[in-house]
mmCIF file of C-alpha atoms in Angstrom:
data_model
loop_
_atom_site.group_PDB
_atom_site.id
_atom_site.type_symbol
_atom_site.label_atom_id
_atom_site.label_comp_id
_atom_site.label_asym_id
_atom_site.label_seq_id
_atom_site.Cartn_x
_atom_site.Cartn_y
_atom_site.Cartn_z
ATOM 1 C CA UNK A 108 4.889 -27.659 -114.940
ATOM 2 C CA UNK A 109 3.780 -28.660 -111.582
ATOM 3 C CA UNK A 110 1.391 -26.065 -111.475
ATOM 4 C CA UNK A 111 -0.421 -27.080 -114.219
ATOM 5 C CA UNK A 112 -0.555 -30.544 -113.317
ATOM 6 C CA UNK A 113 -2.285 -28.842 -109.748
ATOM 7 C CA UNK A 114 -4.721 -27.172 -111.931
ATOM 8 C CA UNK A 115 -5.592 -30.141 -113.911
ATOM 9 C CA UNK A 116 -6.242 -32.263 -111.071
ATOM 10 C CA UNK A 117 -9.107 -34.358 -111.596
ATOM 11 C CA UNK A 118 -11.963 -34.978 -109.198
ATOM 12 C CA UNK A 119 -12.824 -37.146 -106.518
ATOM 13 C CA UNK A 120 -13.130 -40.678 -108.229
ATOM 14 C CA UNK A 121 -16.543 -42.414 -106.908
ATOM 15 C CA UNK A 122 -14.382 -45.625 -105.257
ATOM 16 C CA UNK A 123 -12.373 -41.915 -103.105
ATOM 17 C CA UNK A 124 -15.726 -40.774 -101.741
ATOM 18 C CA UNK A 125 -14.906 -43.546 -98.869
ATOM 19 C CA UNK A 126 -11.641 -42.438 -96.970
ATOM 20 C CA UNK A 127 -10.545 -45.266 -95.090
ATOM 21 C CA UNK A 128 -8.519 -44.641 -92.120
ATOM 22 C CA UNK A 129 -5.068 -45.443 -93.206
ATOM 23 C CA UNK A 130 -5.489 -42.312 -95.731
ATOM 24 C CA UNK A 131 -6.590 -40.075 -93.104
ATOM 25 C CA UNK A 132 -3.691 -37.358 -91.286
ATOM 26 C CA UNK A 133 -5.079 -38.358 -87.835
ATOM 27 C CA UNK A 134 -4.138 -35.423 -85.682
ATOM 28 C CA UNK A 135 -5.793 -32.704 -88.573
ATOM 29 C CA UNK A 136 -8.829 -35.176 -88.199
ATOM 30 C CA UNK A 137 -9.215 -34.794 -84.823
ATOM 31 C CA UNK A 138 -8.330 -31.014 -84.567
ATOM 32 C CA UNK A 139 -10.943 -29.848 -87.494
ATOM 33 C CA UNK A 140 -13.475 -32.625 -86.290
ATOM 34 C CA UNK A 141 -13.635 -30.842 -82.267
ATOM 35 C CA UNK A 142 -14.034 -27.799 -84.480
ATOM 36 C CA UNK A 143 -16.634 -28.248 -87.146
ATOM 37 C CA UNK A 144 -18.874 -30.809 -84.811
ATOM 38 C CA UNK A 145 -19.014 -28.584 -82.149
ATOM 39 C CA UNK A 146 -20.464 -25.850 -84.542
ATOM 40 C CA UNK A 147 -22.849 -28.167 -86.156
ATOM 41 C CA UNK A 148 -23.379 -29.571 -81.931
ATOM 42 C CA UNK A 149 -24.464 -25.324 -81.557
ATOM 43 C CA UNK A 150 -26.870 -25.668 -83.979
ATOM 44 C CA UNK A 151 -29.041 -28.519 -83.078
ATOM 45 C CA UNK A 152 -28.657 -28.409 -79.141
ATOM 46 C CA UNK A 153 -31.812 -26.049 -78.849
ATOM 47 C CA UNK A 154 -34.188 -28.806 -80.414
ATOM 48 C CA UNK A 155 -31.963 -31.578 -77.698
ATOM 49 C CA UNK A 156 -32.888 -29.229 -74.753
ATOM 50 C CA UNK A 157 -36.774 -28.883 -76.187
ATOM 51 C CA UNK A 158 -37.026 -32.592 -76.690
ATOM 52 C CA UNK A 159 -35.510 -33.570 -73.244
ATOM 53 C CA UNK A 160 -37.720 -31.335 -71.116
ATOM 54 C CA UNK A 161 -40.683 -32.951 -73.109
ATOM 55 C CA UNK A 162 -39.603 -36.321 -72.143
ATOM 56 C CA UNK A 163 -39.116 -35.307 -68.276
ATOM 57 C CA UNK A 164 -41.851 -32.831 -68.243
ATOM 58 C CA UNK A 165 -45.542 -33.538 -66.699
ATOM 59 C CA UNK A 166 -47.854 -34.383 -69.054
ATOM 60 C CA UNK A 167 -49.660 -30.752 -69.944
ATOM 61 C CA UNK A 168 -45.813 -30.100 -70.881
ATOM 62 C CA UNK A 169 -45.472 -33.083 -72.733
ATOM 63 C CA UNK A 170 -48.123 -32.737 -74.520
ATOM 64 C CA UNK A 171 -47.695 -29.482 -76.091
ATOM 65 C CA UNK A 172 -45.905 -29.248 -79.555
ATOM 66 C CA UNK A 173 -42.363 -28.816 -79.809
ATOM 67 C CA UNK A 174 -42.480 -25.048 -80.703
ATOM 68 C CA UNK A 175 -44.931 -24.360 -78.230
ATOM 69 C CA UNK A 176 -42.379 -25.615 -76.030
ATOM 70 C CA UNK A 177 -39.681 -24.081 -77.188
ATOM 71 C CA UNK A 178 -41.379 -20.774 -77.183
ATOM 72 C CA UNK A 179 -42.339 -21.199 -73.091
ATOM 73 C CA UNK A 180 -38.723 -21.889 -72.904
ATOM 74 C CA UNK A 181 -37.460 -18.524 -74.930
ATOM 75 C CA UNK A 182 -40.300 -16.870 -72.932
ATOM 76 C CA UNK A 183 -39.111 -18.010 -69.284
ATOM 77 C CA UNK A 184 -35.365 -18.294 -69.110
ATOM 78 C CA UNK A 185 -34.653 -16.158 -72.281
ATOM 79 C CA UNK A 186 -32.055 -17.563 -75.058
ATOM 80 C CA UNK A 187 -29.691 -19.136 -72.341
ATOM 81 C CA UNK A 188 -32.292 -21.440 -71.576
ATOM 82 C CA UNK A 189 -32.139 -23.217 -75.157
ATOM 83 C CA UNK A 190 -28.831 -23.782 -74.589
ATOM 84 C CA UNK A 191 -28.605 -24.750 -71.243
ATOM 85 C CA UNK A 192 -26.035 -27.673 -70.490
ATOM 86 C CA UNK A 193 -24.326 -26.972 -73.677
ATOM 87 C CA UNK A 194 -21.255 -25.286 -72.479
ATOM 88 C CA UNK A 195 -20.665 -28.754 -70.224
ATOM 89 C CA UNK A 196 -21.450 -30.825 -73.824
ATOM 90 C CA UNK A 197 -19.267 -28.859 -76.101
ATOM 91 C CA UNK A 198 -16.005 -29.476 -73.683
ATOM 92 C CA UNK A 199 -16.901 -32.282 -72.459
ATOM 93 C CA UNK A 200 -17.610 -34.318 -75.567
ATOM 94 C CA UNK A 201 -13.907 -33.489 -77.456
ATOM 95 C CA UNK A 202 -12.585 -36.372 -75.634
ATOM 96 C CA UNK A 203 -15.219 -38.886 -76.236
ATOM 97 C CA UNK A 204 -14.988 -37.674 -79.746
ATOM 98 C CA UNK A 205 -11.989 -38.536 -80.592
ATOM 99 C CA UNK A 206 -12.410 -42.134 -78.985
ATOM 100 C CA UNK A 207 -15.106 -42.539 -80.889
ATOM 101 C CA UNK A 208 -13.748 -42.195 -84.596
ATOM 102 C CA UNK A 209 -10.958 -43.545 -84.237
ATOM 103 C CA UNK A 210 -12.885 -46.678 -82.831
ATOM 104 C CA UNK A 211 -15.175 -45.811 -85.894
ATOM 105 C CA UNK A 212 -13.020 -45.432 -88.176
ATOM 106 C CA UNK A 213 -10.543 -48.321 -87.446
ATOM 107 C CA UNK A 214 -13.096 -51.089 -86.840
ATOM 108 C CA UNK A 215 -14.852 -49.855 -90.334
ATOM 109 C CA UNK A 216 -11.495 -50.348 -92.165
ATOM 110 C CA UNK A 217 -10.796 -53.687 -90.831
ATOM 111 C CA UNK A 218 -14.593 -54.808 -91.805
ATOM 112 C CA UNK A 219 -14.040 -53.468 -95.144
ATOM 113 C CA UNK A 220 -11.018 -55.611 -95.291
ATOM 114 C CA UNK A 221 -11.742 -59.011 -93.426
ATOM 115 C CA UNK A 222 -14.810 -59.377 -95.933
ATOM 116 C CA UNK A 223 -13.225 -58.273 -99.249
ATOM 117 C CA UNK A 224 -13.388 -61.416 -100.478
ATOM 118 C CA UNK A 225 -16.646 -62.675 -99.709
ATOM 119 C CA UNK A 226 -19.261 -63.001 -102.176
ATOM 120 C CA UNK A 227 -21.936 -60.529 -101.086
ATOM 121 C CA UNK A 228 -23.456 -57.574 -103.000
ATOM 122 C CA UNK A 229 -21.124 -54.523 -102.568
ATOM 123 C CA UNK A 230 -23.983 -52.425 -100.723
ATOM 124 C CA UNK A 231 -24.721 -55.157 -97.965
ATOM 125 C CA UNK A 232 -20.614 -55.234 -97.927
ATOM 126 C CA UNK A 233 -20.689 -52.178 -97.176
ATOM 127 C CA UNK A 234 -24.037 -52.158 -94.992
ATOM 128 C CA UNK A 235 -22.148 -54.460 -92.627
ATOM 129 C CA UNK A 236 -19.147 -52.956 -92.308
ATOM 130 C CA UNK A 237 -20.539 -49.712 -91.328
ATOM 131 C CA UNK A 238 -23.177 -51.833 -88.970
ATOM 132 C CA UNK A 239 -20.533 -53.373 -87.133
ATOM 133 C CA UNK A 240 -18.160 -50.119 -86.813
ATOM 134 C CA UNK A 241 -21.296 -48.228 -85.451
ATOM 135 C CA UNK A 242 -22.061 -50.369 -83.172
ATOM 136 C CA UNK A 243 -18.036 -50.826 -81.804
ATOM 137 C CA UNK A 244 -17.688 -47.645 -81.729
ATOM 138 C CA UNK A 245 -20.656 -46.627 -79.639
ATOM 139 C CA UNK A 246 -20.244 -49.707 -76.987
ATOM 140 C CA UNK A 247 -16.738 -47.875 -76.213
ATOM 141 C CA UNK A 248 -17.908 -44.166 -76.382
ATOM 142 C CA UNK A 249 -20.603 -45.225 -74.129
ATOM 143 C CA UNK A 250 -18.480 -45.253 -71.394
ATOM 144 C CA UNK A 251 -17.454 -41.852 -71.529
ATOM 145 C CA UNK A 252 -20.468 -40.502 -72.699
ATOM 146 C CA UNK A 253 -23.690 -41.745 -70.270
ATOM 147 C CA UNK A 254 -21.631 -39.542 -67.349
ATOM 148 C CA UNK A 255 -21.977 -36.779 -69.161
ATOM 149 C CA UNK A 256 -25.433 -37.349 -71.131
ATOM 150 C CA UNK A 257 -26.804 -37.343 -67.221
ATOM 151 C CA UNK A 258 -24.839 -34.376 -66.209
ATOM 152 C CA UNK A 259 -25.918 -32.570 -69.385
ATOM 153 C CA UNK A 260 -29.717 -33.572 -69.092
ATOM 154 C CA UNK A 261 -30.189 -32.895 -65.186
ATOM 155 C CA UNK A 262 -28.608 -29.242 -66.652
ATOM 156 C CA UNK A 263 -31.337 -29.122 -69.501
ATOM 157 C CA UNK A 264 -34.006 -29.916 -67.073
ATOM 158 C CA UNK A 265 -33.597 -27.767 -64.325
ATOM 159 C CA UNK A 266 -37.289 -26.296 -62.629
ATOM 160 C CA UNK A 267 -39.176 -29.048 -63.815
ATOM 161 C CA UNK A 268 -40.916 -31.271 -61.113
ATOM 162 C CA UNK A 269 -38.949 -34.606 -59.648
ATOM 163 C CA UNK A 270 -35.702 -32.763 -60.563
ATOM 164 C CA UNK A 271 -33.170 -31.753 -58.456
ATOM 165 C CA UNK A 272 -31.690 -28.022 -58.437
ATOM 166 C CA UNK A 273 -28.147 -27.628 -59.703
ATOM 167 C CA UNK A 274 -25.591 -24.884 -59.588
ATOM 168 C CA UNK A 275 -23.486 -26.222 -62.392
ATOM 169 C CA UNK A 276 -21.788 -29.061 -63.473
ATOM 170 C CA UNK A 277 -19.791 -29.412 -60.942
ATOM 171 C CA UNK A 278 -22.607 -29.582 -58.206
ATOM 172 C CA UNK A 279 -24.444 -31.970 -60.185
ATOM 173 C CA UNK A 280 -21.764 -34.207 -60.300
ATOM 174 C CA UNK A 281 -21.234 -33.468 -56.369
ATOM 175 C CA UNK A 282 -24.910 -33.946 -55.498
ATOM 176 C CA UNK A 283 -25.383 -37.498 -57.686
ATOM 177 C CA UNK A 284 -22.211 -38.740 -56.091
ATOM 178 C CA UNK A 285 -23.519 -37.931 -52.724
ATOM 179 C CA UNK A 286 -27.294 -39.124 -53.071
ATOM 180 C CA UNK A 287 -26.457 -42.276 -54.883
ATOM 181 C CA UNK A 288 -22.353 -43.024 -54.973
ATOM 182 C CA UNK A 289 -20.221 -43.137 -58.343
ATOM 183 C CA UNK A 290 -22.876 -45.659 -59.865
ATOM 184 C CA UNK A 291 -24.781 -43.245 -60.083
ATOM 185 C CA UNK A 292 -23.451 -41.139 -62.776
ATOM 186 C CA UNK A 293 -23.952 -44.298 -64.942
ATOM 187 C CA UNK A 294 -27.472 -44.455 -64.487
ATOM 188 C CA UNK A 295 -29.145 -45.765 -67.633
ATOM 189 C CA UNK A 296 -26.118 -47.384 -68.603
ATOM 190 C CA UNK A 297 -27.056 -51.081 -69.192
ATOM 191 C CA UNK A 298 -29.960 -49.296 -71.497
ATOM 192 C CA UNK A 299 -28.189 -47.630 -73.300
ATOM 193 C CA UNK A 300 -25.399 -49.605 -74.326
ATOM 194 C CA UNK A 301 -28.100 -52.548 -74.824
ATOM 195 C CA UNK A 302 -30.268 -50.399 -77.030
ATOM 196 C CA UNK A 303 -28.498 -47.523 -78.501
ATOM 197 C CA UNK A 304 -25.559 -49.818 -80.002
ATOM 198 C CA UNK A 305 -28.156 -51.722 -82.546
ATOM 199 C CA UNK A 306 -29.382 -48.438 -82.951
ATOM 200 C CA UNK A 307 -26.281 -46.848 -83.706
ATOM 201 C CA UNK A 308 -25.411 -50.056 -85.911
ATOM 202 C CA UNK A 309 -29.199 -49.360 -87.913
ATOM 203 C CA UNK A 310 -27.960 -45.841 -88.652
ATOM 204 C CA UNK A 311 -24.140 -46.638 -89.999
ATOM 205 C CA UNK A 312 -25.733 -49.811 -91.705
ATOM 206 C CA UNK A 313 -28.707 -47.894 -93.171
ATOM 207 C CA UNK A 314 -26.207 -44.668 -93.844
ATOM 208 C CA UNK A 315 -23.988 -46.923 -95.746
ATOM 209 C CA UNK A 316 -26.018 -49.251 -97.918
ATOM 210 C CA UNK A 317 -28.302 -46.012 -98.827
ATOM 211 C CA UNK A 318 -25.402 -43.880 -99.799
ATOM 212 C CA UNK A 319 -24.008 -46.981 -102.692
ATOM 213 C CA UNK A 320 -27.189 -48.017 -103.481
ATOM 214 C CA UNK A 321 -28.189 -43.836 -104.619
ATOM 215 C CA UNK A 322 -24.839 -43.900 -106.368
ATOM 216 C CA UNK A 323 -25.399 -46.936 -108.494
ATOM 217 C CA UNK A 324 -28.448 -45.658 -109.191
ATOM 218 C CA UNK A 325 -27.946 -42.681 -110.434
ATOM 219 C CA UNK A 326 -25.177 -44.728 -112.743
ATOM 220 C CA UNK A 327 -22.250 -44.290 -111.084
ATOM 221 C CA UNK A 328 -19.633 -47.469 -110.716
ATOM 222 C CA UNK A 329 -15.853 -46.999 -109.873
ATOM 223 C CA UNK A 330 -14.959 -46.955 -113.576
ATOM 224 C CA UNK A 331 -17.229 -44.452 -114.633
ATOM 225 C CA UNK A 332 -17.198 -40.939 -114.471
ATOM 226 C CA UNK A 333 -16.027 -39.105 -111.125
ATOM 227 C CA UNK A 334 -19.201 -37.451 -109.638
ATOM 228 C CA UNK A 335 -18.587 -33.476 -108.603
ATOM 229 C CA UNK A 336 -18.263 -32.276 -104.931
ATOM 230 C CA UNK A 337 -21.777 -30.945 -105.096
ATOM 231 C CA UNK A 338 -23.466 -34.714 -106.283
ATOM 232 C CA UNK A 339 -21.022 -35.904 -103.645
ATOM 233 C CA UNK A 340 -22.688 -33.572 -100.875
ATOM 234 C CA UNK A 341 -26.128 -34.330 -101.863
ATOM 235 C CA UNK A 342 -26.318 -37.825 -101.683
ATOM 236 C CA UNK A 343 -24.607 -38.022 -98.467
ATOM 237 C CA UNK A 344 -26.733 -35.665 -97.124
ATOM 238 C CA UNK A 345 -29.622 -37.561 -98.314
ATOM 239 C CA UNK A 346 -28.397 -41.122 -97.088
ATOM 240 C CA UNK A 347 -27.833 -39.124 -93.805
ATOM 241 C CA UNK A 348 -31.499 -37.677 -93.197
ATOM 242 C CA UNK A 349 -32.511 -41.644 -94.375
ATOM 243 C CA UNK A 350 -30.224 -42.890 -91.513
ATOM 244 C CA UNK A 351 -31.797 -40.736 -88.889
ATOM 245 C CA UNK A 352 -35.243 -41.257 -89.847
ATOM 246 C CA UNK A 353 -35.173 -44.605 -89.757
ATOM 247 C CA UNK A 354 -33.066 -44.954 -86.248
ATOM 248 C CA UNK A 355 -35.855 -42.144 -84.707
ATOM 249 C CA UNK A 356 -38.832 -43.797 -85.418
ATOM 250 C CA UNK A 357 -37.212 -47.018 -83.988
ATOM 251 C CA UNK A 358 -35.293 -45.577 -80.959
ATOM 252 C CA UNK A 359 -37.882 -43.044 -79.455
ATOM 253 C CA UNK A 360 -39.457 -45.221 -76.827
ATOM 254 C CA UNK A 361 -36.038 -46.259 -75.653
ATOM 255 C CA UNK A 362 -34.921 -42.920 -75.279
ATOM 256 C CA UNK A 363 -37.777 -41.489 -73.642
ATOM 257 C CA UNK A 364 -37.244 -44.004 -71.247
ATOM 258 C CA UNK A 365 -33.208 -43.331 -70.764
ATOM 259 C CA UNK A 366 -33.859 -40.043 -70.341
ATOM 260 C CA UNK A 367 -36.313 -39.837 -67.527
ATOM 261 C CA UNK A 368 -34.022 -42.810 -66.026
ATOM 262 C CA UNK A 369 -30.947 -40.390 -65.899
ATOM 263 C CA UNK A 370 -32.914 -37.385 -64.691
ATOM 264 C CA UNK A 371 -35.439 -37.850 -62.408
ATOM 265 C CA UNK A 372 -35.518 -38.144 -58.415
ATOM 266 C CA UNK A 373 -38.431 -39.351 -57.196
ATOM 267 C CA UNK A 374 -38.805 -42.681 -58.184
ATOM 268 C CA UNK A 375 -39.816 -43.797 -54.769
ATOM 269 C CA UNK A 376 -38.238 -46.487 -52.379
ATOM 270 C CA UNK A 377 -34.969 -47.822 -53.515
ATOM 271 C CA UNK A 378 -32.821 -47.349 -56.830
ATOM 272 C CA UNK A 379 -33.977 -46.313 -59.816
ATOM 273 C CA UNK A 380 -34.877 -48.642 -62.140
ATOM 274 C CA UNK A 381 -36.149 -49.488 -66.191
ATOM 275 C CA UNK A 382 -39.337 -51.045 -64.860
ATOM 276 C CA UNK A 383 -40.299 -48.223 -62.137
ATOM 277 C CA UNK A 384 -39.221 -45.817 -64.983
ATOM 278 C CA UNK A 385 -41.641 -47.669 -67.620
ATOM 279 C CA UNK A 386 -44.027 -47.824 -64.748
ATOM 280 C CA UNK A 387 -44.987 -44.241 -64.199
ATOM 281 C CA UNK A 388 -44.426 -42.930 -67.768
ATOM 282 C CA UNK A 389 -47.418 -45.150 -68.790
ATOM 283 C CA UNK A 390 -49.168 -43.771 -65.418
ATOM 284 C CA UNK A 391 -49.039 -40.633 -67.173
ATOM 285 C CA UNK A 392 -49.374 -40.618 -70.273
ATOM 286 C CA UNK A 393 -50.105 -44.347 -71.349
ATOM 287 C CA UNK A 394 -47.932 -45.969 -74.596
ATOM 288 C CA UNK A 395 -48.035 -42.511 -75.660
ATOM 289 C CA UNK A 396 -45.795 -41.554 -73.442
ATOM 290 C CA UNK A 397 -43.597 -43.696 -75.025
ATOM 291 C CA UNK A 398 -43.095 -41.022 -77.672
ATOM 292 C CA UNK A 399 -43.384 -37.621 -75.757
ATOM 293 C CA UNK A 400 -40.870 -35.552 -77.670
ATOM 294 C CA UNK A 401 -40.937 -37.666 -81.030
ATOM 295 C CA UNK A 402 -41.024 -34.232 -83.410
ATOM 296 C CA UNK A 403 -38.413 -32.456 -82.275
ATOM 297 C CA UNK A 404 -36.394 -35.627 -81.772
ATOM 298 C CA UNK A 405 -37.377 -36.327 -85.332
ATOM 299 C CA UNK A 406 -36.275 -32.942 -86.599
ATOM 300 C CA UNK A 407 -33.061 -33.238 -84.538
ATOM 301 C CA UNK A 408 -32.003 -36.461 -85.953
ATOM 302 C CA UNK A 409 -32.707 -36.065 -89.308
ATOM 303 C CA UNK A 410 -31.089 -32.702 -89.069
ATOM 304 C CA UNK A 411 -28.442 -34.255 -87.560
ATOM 305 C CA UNK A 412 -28.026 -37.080 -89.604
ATOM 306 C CA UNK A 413 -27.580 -35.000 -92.627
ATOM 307 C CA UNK A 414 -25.588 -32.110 -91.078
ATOM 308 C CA UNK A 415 -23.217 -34.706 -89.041
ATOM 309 C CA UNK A 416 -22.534 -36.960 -92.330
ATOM 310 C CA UNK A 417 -21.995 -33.923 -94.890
ATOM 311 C CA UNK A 418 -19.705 -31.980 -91.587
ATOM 312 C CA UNK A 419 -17.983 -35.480 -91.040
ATOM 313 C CA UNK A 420 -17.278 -36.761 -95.009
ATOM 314 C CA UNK A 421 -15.859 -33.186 -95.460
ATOM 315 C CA UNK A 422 -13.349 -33.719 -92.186
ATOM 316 C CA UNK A 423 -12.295 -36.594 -93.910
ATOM 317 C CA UNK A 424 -11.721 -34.810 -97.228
ATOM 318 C CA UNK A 425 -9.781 -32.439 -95.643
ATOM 319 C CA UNK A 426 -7.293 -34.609 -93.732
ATOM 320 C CA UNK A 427 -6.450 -36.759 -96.363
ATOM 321 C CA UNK A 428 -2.652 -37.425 -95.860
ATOM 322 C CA UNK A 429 -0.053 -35.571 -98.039
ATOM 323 C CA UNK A 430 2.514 -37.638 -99.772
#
């Protein structure tokens, strides 16, 4: 009897395809999550490594198209060189991972909660709650994660003029902490956490509000039919490449400019700075330079948006709690 009441299980209902936190298994959610986004982090690093070179790069480099680029870099340092600094990435991000959805996760859930009862339409509801858990979440994981976002890039951008050799990252840890103290492993870090947490609260918000707002249109409320795992995956992948789109076009310039901040050397007299950063990109290139690397940052976001959303609904899925 039980066995038939397995096999008759129905699907997903449409108010299940949002797993709070309190329904989640936490340590299977961690565990597949360090596995499954480190695959999907495999398969997108190459355009990361061919995007960051084009930000640090002179300007012939910068320039050039992304593929063009990321054919010079197959032709010169062979298939290690599209993955260079990902080794230090993969291990080094589990940690930060795992502060960052929980903080995700948690702050979400008490959003969804603390407005419940206010009178808003449900797909700005849950615009906002996803807004504010982005942006939570990403003011705490930036503290783990600009140390090694500069330890990765200086390893991405190795050869290039105004960088400094590295033997690892170990030595590039060594060498920053030498040149410029502790501080400077946090370079970019007032930036970043300025800019990148509105951004991150754009995506969430826009990945949210796009993902009910596809579902009611397609006629789908929570007393209506349960939608299959395949309509499931689609629109979330869609709201996903939506999400990243939008934050890309947006965030470039800001990025550009964190980048260079975190990997370059020869800034001149004193620290380096935003302004001295701003300074000489639009020496080079003009406002431009602003987006030097906007393809494959474009094809890496929206890639990413839809591969990270389908990769991290699916963790979800599978560490729903047994009862």
């Amino acid at each position: 009897m039980a066995t038939e009441t397995e096999a008759a299980a129905p699907p997903l209902a449409l108010a299940d395809a949002e797993i709070n936190w309190d329904r989640l298994d936490k340590t299977r959610f961690h565990i597949i999550g360090a596995i499954l986004f480190t695959a999907q982090s495999a398969l997108l690093h190459p355009t990361v490594v061919v995007k960051t070179r084009m930000q640090v790069a002179h300007s012939g480099v910068s320039q050039m198209r992304g593929l063009s680029v990321f054919r010079n870099i197959l032709r010169n340092d062979g298939i290690p060189g599209i993955f260079r600094g990902f080794g230090t990435s993969a291990v080094g991000s589990m940690p930060g991972r795992v502060l960052c959805l929980t903080s995700l996760e948690v702050s979400k859930d008490m959003m969804l909660k603390y407005t419940e009862g206010v009178d808003m339409p449900e797909a700005t509801r849950v615009g906002v709650a996803n807004a504010v858990a982005g942006m939570l979440s990403n003011l705490v994981s930036c503290v783990y994660f600009v140390p090694l976002d500069v330890i990765c890039q200086r390893l991405m951008v190795q050869g290039l003029p105004g960088t400094t050799y590295c033997n690892g990252p170990i030595d590039v840890v060594r060498k920053v902490i030498k040149s410029e103290g502790f501080r400077g492993l946090y370079r970019g870090f007032g930036l970043t956490a300025l800019t990148q947490s509105p951004a991150s609260a754009l995506w969430w918000g826009a990945y949210g509000a796009a993902q009910h707002m596809i579902w009611r249109s397609l006629g789908y409320g929570d007393d209506m039919e349960k939608p299959s795992q395949s309509e499931m995956i689609t629109v979330q992948a869609s709201a996903g490449m939506f999400a990243g789109a939008c934050s890309t076009v947006i965030t470039t310039p800001i990025d550009t400019v964190k980048t260079r901040l975190q990997t370059m050397d020869n800034f001149g007299v004193g620290r380096p700075s935003v302004m001295k950063t701003i300074k000489a990109l639009l020496k080079e290139d003009g406002w431009r330079g602003f987006y030097r690397g906007f393809g494959p940052r474009f094809l890496n976001m929206s890639l990413y948006g839809t591969t990270m959303i389908v990769t991290y609904e699916l963790i979800k899925r599978l560490s729903i709690r047994q009862n």
